[in-house]
XYZ file of C-alpha atoms in Angstrom:
543
model
C 133.545 108.065 127.713
C 131.183 105.279 128.434
C 127.687 106.230 129.430
C 126.079 104.263 132.146
C 122.263 103.579 132.684
C 120.247 101.455 135.076
C 119.518 97.955 133.785
C 115.706 97.301 133.086
C 114.464 93.768 132.985
C 111.316 91.938 133.430
C 111.496 88.985 135.899
C 109.180 86.111 136.620
C 109.162 84.230 139.939
C 110.672 80.789 139.981
C 107.870 78.255 140.296
C 105.730 79.658 137.481
C 104.617 76.931 134.905
C 107.152 76.379 132.164
C 106.529 77.577 128.713
C 107.112 75.298 125.799
C 110.851 75.132 124.927
C 112.153 75.607 121.515
C 115.368 74.377 119.764
C 116.598 77.879 119.411
C 120.131 79.214 120.122
C 119.770 79.460 123.939
C 122.546 79.374 126.409
C 121.825 78.313 130.064
C 120.690 81.213 132.046
C 123.164 82.487 134.654
C 122.335 82.460 138.258
C 119.545 80.596 140.015
C 116.152 81.572 141.637
C 114.719 83.607 138.724
C 113.886 83.422 135.056
C 113.992 86.253 132.537
C 111.591 85.950 129.616
C 110.668 87.837 126.469
C 107.952 90.065 127.717
C 106.953 91.047 124.169
C 105.723 87.361 123.654
C 104.347 86.655 127.128
C 100.862 88.163 126.577
C 98.833 85.183 127.532
C 98.574 83.646 130.966
C 98.540 80.061 132.283
C 97.487 78.539 135.381
C 99.228 75.659 136.992
C 99.226 73.947 140.398
C 101.059 71.225 142.251
C 99.683 67.853 142.167
C 98.813 65.996 145.266
C 96.393 64.173 147.375
C 93.331 65.504 149.380
C 93.883 68.513 151.659
C 97.247 68.981 149.873
C 98.663 65.741 151.249
C 100.815 63.556 149.006
C 98.686 60.798 147.378
C 99.234 57.351 148.768
C 100.803 54.736 146.495
C 98.477 51.889 145.595
C 98.990 48.558 143.874
C 97.674 48.356 140.347
C 94.551 46.222 140.178
C 93.640 43.896 137.303
C 90.730 46.351 136.421
C 93.040 49.242 136.445
C 95.564 47.364 134.274
C 92.898 46.696 131.483
C 91.695 50.394 131.808
C 95.128 51.568 131.335
C 95.555 49.196 128.273
C 92.362 50.601 126.776
C 93.586 54.196 127.273
C 96.863 53.436 125.498
C 95.035 51.879 122.646
C 92.775 54.939 122.182
C 95.864 57.314 122.336
C 97.668 55.182 119.709
C 94.626 55.462 117.331
C 94.426 59.215 118.026
C 98.186 59.570 117.193
C 97.679 57.781 113.891
C 94.552 59.910 112.908
C 95.915 63.241 113.912
C 99.475 63.462 115.206
C 99.514 67.261 115.337
C 96.437 67.461 117.579
C 97.863 64.732 119.799
C 101.144 66.647 120.568
C 99.418 70.072 120.817
C 98.367 71.576 124.044
C 94.824 70.437 125.203
C 91.904 72.362 123.754
C 90.356 75.127 125.936
C 86.795 76.320 125.628
C 86.464 80.045 124.470
C 88.473 81.986 121.933
C 90.371 84.074 124.410
C 91.843 81.013 126.153
C 92.604 79.501 122.794
C 94.479 82.750 121.824
C 96.419 82.751 125.000
C 97.389 79.184 124.419
C 98.424 79.812 120.744
C 100.516 82.861 122.111
C 102.455 80.574 124.372
C 103.250 78.222 121.514
C 104.390 81.113 119.338
C 108.199 80.831 118.239
C 110.516 82.278 120.875
C 107.710 82.635 123.317
C 109.240 80.078 125.657
C 112.848 81.291 125.330
C 114.329 82.027 128.702
C 117.601 83.486 130.155
C 120.332 85.817 129.014
C 122.781 85.094 126.307
C 119.909 84.232 123.974
C 119.126 84.413 120.306
C 116.004 83.296 118.709
C 114.328 84.219 115.343
C 110.773 83.808 114.396
C 110.318 83.330 110.600
C 106.790 82.015 110.615
C 104.965 85.098 109.477
C 104.366 85.740 105.727
C 104.853 89.395 106.382
C 107.921 89.880 108.434
C 110.796 88.000 110.179
C 111.711 88.920 113.757
C 114.803 88.087 115.801
C 115.287 88.495 119.522
C 118.585 88.722 121.308
C 118.995 89.038 125.095
C 121.898 89.475 127.365
C 125.040 91.491 126.516
C 124.093 92.771 123.038
C 126.389 95.252 121.191
C 125.597 97.215 117.951
C 128.703 97.122 115.755
C 127.644 98.948 112.538
C 131.090 98.655 111.048
C 130.395 94.873 110.493
C 126.607 95.459 110.074
C 125.987 93.261 112.964
C 124.827 92.989 116.565
C 127.113 90.995 118.749
C 125.748 88.764 121.455
C 128.621 88.205 123.930
C 128.750 84.618 125.056
C 128.853 84.378 128.854
C 130.446 80.855 128.502
C 133.313 82.106 126.488
C 132.713 79.270 123.898
C 130.875 79.713 120.771
C 129.753 76.788 118.593
C 130.386 77.380 114.852
C 126.871 76.195 113.930
C 125.148 78.556 116.425
C 126.878 81.717 115.971
C 124.843 83.822 113.405
C 121.303 84.725 112.291
C 120.614 87.250 109.378
C 117.602 89.537 108.925
C 116.257 92.236 106.805
C 113.963 94.181 109.215
C 111.202 95.254 106.983
C 107.539 94.244 106.915
C 107.031 93.301 103.304
C 108.859 89.911 103.453
C 106.910 88.351 100.524
C 108.015 91.007 98.003
C 111.375 89.727 97.061
C 112.344 92.547 94.759
C 111.721 95.180 97.559
C 113.415 93.052 100.203
C 116.585 92.794 98.009
C 117.025 96.682 98.697
C 116.770 96.369 102.389
C 120.011 96.159 104.237
C 120.818 92.840 105.954
C 121.938 92.815 109.468
C 123.665 89.799 111.286
C 123.066 88.896 114.874
C 125.939 86.694 115.934
C 127.510 85.297 119.031
C 131.038 86.251 119.858
C 133.395 85.324 122.658
C 134.113 88.067 125.253
C 137.701 88.484 123.763
C 136.262 89.290 120.261
C 133.497 91.691 121.448
C 133.671 95.335 120.617
C 134.112 97.634 123.492
C 130.949 99.562 124.605
C 131.019 103.210 123.933
C 127.360 103.801 125.154
C 125.357 101.610 127.613
C 121.525 101.580 127.496
C 119.317 100.129 130.107
C 116.329 99.596 127.825
C 115.769 97.475 124.683
C 116.464 98.427 121.166
C 114.119 97.871 118.212
C 115.913 97.468 114.765
C 113.763 98.670 111.739
C 114.264 99.876 108.277
C 112.760 103.009 106.601
C 113.759 101.927 103.123
C 111.558 100.061 100.790
C 108.351 101.923 99.874
C 109.113 104.703 102.368
C 108.123 107.932 100.650
C 104.643 106.803 100.100
C 102.322 107.902 102.949
C 100.375 104.659 102.954
C 103.565 102.553 103.522
C 105.062 104.971 106.039
C 102.090 104.267 108.284
C 101.219 100.675 107.349
C 104.894 99.186 106.979
C 106.493 101.513 109.552
C 104.655 103.648 112.176
C 101.767 101.073 112.955
C 104.284 98.177 113.285
C 106.456 100.256 115.505
C 103.443 100.893 117.785
C 102.522 97.090 117.715
C 106.097 96.100 118.626
C 107.057 98.702 121.129
C 103.907 100.577 122.108
C 103.723 98.637 125.486
C 107.225 99.651 126.540
C 106.170 103.143 127.833
C 108.749 104.890 125.630
C 111.639 103.023 127.283
C 112.963 101.736 124.036
C 115.647 102.978 121.516
C 114.832 102.743 117.805
C 117.929 101.680 115.618
C 117.045 102.674 111.990
C 118.490 101.235 108.782
C 118.244 103.450 105.596
C 117.896 106.420 107.940
C 116.325 109.590 106.343
C 116.557 112.925 108.005
C 113.175 114.015 106.030
C 111.445 110.998 107.692
C 112.515 111.958 111.130
C 111.416 115.496 110.534
C 108.022 114.277 109.091
C 107.218 111.822 111.787
C 109.430 112.891 114.711
C 106.340 113.886 116.795
C 104.937 110.347 116.494
C 108.210 108.568 117.061
C 108.762 110.695 120.223
C 105.529 109.257 121.725
C 106.925 105.812 121.270
C 110.432 106.476 122.448
C 111.796 109.008 124.857
C 115.276 108.710 123.268
C 116.581 109.985 119.885
C 116.648 107.166 117.196
C 120.021 105.818 116.079
C 121.277 105.982 112.623
C 122.723 102.387 112.300
C 124.995 103.157 109.510
C 126.238 106.733 110.308
C 126.686 106.091 114.070
C 129.886 104.156 114.493
C 129.841 104.078 118.292
C 129.260 100.692 119.949
C 125.768 100.856 121.624
C 125.275 98.168 124.122
C 121.728 96.971 125.057
C 120.216 94.270 127.390
C 117.958 93.231 124.555
C 117.483 93.799 120.753
C 114.202 93.172 118.864
C 115.214 93.077 115.152
C 112.187 93.517 112.853
C 108.606 94.739 113.375
C 105.487 92.914 114.036
C 102.540 93.753 111.696
C 98.859 92.714 111.987
C 97.379 93.711 108.655
C 96.533 96.732 106.611
C 96.500 99.929 108.681
C 95.301 98.017 111.732
C 96.177 96.948 115.169
C 94.718 93.585 116.498
C 94.033 93.984 120.202
C 94.054 90.110 120.618
C 97.717 90.115 119.585
C 99.120 93.047 121.635
C 99.955 93.352 125.296
C 97.219 95.052 127.292
C 94.744 94.596 124.358
C 95.784 97.805 122.517
C 93.955 98.430 119.255
C 93.812 100.993 116.432
C 92.014 103.381 118.757
C 95.099 103.502 121.035
C 97.119 104.385 118.031
C 94.654 107.106 117.264
C 95.030 108.566 120.683
C 98.914 108.383 120.480
C 98.527 110.567 117.189
C 96.408 113.063 119.273
C 99.138 113.302 121.942
C 101.886 113.596 119.284
C 100.361 116.550 117.431
C 98.664 118.441 120.261
C 101.712 120.555 121.207
C 102.368 121.683 117.677
C 98.685 122.414 117.071
C 98.481 124.508 120.160
C 101.523 126.410 119.077
C 99.979 127.145 115.675
C 96.789 128.405 117.268
C 98.821 130.678 119.529
C 100.614 132.094 116.470
C 97.186 132.696 114.793
C 95.873 134.520 117.737
C 98.996 136.674 117.857
C 98.846 137.396 114.144
C 95.103 138.388 114.621
C 96.166 140.843 117.388
C 98.965 142.365 115.345
C 96.407 142.887 112.323
C 94.149 144.643 114.940
C 96.776 146.991 116.082
C 97.920 147.723 112.417
C 94.435 148.367 111.069
C 92.599 149.672 114.145
C 89.848 147.166 113.413
C 88.917 144.211 115.514
C 90.114 140.973 113.919
C 88.238 138.164 115.430
C 89.051 134.499 115.059
C 85.481 133.530 114.243
C 84.227 130.303 115.676
C 83.676 127.469 113.298
C 80.334 127.546 111.482
C 77.541 125.484 112.797
C 77.532 123.166 109.873
C 79.293 119.807 109.413
C 82.838 120.216 108.076
C 83.661 118.264 104.925
C 87.194 118.125 103.710
C 87.978 117.110 100.117
C 91.444 115.381 99.871
C 92.574 116.605 96.403
C 95.246 115.011 94.331
C 97.945 117.053 92.654
C 99.128 114.181 90.313
C 97.956 113.445 86.780
C 95.942 110.338 87.850
C 92.726 109.685 89.865
C 92.035 113.415 89.987
C 88.417 114.466 90.351
C 88.078 116.532 87.097
C 84.917 118.458 88.326
C 86.284 118.989 91.792
C 85.054 122.583 91.889
C 81.573 121.612 91.022
C 81.678 118.953 93.823
C 82.701 121.704 96.292
C 79.905 123.860 95.263
C 77.386 120.755 95.542
C 78.638 119.914 99.052
C 78.247 123.465 100.161
C 74.702 123.501 98.848
C 73.862 120.295 100.628
C 75.020 122.035 103.900
C 78.626 121.400 104.462
C 81.314 123.761 105.393
C 83.763 122.738 102.690
C 87.509 122.636 102.842
C 90.019 121.321 100.286
C 93.439 119.988 101.343
C 96.052 118.770 98.847
C 98.733 116.881 100.697
C 102.338 117.116 99.211
C 105.365 115.175 100.253
C 106.755 118.150 102.122
C 103.375 119.245 103.757
C 103.752 119.398 107.487
C 101.859 116.365 108.725
C 100.559 118.243 111.766
C 98.705 120.547 109.470
C 96.949 117.820 107.592
C 96.134 116.203 111.006
C 94.696 119.361 112.310
C 92.407 119.731 109.249
C 91.019 116.202 109.158
C 90.780 115.747 112.970
C 88.489 118.833 113.009
C 86.444 117.533 110.068
C 83.104 115.636 110.251
C 83.539 114.136 106.680
C 86.249 113.304 104.275
C 86.016 112.654 100.573
C 88.852 111.551 98.184
C 89.529 109.188 95.293
C 91.368 105.918 96.230
C 95.034 106.377 96.636
C 97.764 106.727 99.316
C 96.325 109.989 100.641
C 93.348 108.082 101.941
C 95.676 106.857 104.660
C 94.896 110.208 106.316
C 91.482 108.704 107.420
C 93.448 107.759 110.456
C 93.395 111.349 111.540
C 89.647 111.453 111.754
C 87.531 111.009 114.962
C 85.552 107.659 115.311
C 81.883 108.270 114.301
C 82.708 110.699 111.507
C 82.099 109.909 107.777
C 84.784 108.788 105.251
C 83.617 108.653 101.647
C 85.988 106.878 99.223
C 85.608 107.355 95.521
C 86.498 104.018 93.957
C 87.804 104.083 90.350
C 87.313 101.225 87.908
C 89.443 98.237 88.734
C 90.095 99.233 92.384
C 87.213 97.573 94.210
C 89.291 94.980 96.024
C 92.197 97.240 96.965
C 89.782 100.126 98.111
C 88.119 98.022 100.675
C 91.136 96.020 101.734
C 93.530 98.980 102.272
C 91.068 101.673 103.399
C 87.510 100.565 103.680
C 87.912 97.698 106.274
C 90.401 99.643 108.365
C 88.235 102.736 108.353
C 85.358 100.730 109.793
C 87.623 99.117 112.335
C 88.534 102.650 113.415
C 84.842 103.387 113.992
C 84.232 105.486 111.097
C 81.075 105.474 108.977
C 82.620 104.292 105.735
C 80.837 105.072 102.356
C 82.207 103.451 99.158
C 81.167 105.375 95.957
C 82.109 103.055 92.993
C 82.116 105.049 89.795
C 80.412 103.782 86.568
C 82.188 103.466 83.341
C 81.019 106.825 82.131
C 82.524 108.588 85.128
C 85.917 107.388 84.166
C 88.289 109.055 81.926
C 89.171 105.586 80.378
C 85.675 105.893 78.628
C 87.239 108.497 76.425
C 90.314 106.316 75.679
C 88.603 102.860 74.996
C 85.469 102.047 72.932
C 82.237 101.136 74.677
C 82.143 97.352 75.413
C 85.906 97.150 75.848
C 86.869 94.723 78.724
C 88.829 97.657 80.424
C 85.297 99.319 80.877
C 83.044 96.392 81.220
C 85.159 93.740 83.097
C 87.921 95.332 85.073
C 88.286 92.250 87.278
C 89.219 90.181 84.378
C 91.671 92.802 83.249
C 93.222 92.947 86.679
C 93.856 89.181 86.577
C 96.488 89.822 83.844
C 98.770 91.023 86.716
C 99.699 93.997 88.855
C 101.677 95.710 86.161
C 98.569 95.846 83.969
C 96.410 97.059 86.907
C 98.783 99.785 87.642
C 99.361 100.820 84.080
C 95.670 101.098 83.116
C 93.763 101.799 86.365
C 96.045 103.484 88.660
C 98.367 105.676 86.348
C 96.014 106.703 83.639
C 92.589 107.062 85.213
C 90.844 110.161 86.344
C 87.085 110.555 87.483
C 84.285 112.901 86.610
C 81.694 112.362 89.146
C 77.957 112.048 88.359
C 76.981 114.804 90.659
C 73.353 113.882 90.706
C 74.176 110.425 91.835
C 76.955 111.576 94.257
C 74.485 114.124 95.809
C 72.676 111.175 97.394
C 75.836 110.160 99.363
C 76.330 113.712 100.469
C 72.750 114.159 101.567
C 72.825 110.845 103.531
C 76.145 111.841 105.240
C 74.763 115.227 106.240
C 71.672 113.889 107.706
C 73.713 111.359 109.715
C 76.218 113.982 111.035
C 73.522 116.466 111.961
C 71.609 113.773 113.903
C 74.925 112.348 115.534
C 76.181 115.879 116.469
C 72.745 116.751 117.965
C 72.777 113.529 119.985
C 76.284 114.220 121.109
C 75.363 117.753 122.143
C 77.747 119.374 119.725
C 77.475 121.612 116.779
C 79.004 120.960 113.415
C 82.556 121.451 112.329
C 83.866 119.054 114.884
C 83.226 121.239 118.019
C 83.060 119.126 121.181
C 82.896 119.608 124.871
C 86.207 120.543 126.394
C 87.645 118.119 128.859
C 89.574 119.335 131.946
C 92.989 120.681 131.100
C 94.578 118.090 133.367
C 93.361 115.282 131.070
C 94.638 114.500 127.603
C 92.218 116.499 125.247
C 91.619 115.271 121.775
C 92.225 117.969 119.264
């Protein structure tokens, strides 16, 4: 049985200024009087107007004077000199004052941005991080042949124009990883060779892979969820995700977040052998950097704060359910014991959460002493130890309600995304991890609006001091050791290093964080422990 849905397209009125055309695989658009464009590229705006004379009247033709002739000759000479000196600038669009206008112009010149019409296939392979392909028209998912078919409206398919291939994963530069990502073909076919539709959709599909480094929480957010938000967040959930290397556990873990990006269940590309038909397919995801969203590159200027609010919306229902269950358990205990069991309000002290590592590397060896120290400074201290099977909502609930987070550099630091802007993130940086700590977590945390504190350990705080003699380059010059290659860095500094904090030195960081939080909470009119004024129930409250 074929399922029918309404067709959803974005149209632009005929008469808008033309975009730059590309030599992509474009068939002439059907019909007249309208253009259909790729709305995921048309973020900038351009202004144009018809030429003419005064008061809108056509300009009168005039005979070229001798002075005009020499003037024109001079202009041609100047253009010729400019072309020889800088041919790229000569043929590019005119320069516009201001960064916003320049960004808009650059967006218009992006590959595939000027592609128009149905029966269209275009790929953008300019990014170092990820390829993206765009197909529009009658596009049919045919998993049996690991392909999407673009049905040619003309009936004729040129041999040299019939296929593009893509591995839809956002770590294009890592050849070894990309070899393990399934390749999908996007190919034109004639109507007679096209597969028959089993399911018709009226919204675009986004093709992505959950292979590669999936299983590591940093990569799950950086290579997957954030690029999904960048690519499809502006579609108001009217999009279907088609997933390669589909994992049930991944859907279970992140289903709450995915459901805020799409109102429809994702499709397992390999297992679902039905022919799904779409008006458009976006193969691959757009990525802006490490755990970030660049508002200058997204429709509507969406940024990392918007992704943060999406997480609030995603986890709120589950958190409210957990809170109801806790209240119900408290009432049952009261009836059973006859004693009043109250869910006490949070203490009026800033809450600090220590993100503990259960592995054998980058563990805080004196974690219990750290907890006692933080309590002495004035924090309400909690310890969380994320495991692969820990329900993400519970980690989110803990950190979203915290005023400060402390942890050693590693994938679990990705959970700083769960904290509210204005709170404190203290990252303990082991030897040899300076660049990675700032690039992957420090800079993104600042962009989110957190107060970021970097505690770089000294050689005596590293377990490597017990393994290597004093003066060894591993202890004295980690940067030089790291230049030997990633394998050496991973083996020495990631896999074999624990930390024993100098608590007297670390206390200074805790005291500064406590003072800042007490002052900021007082200024905001809240107590510690993440308590805030409630907003009306009709509005989206932040948990």
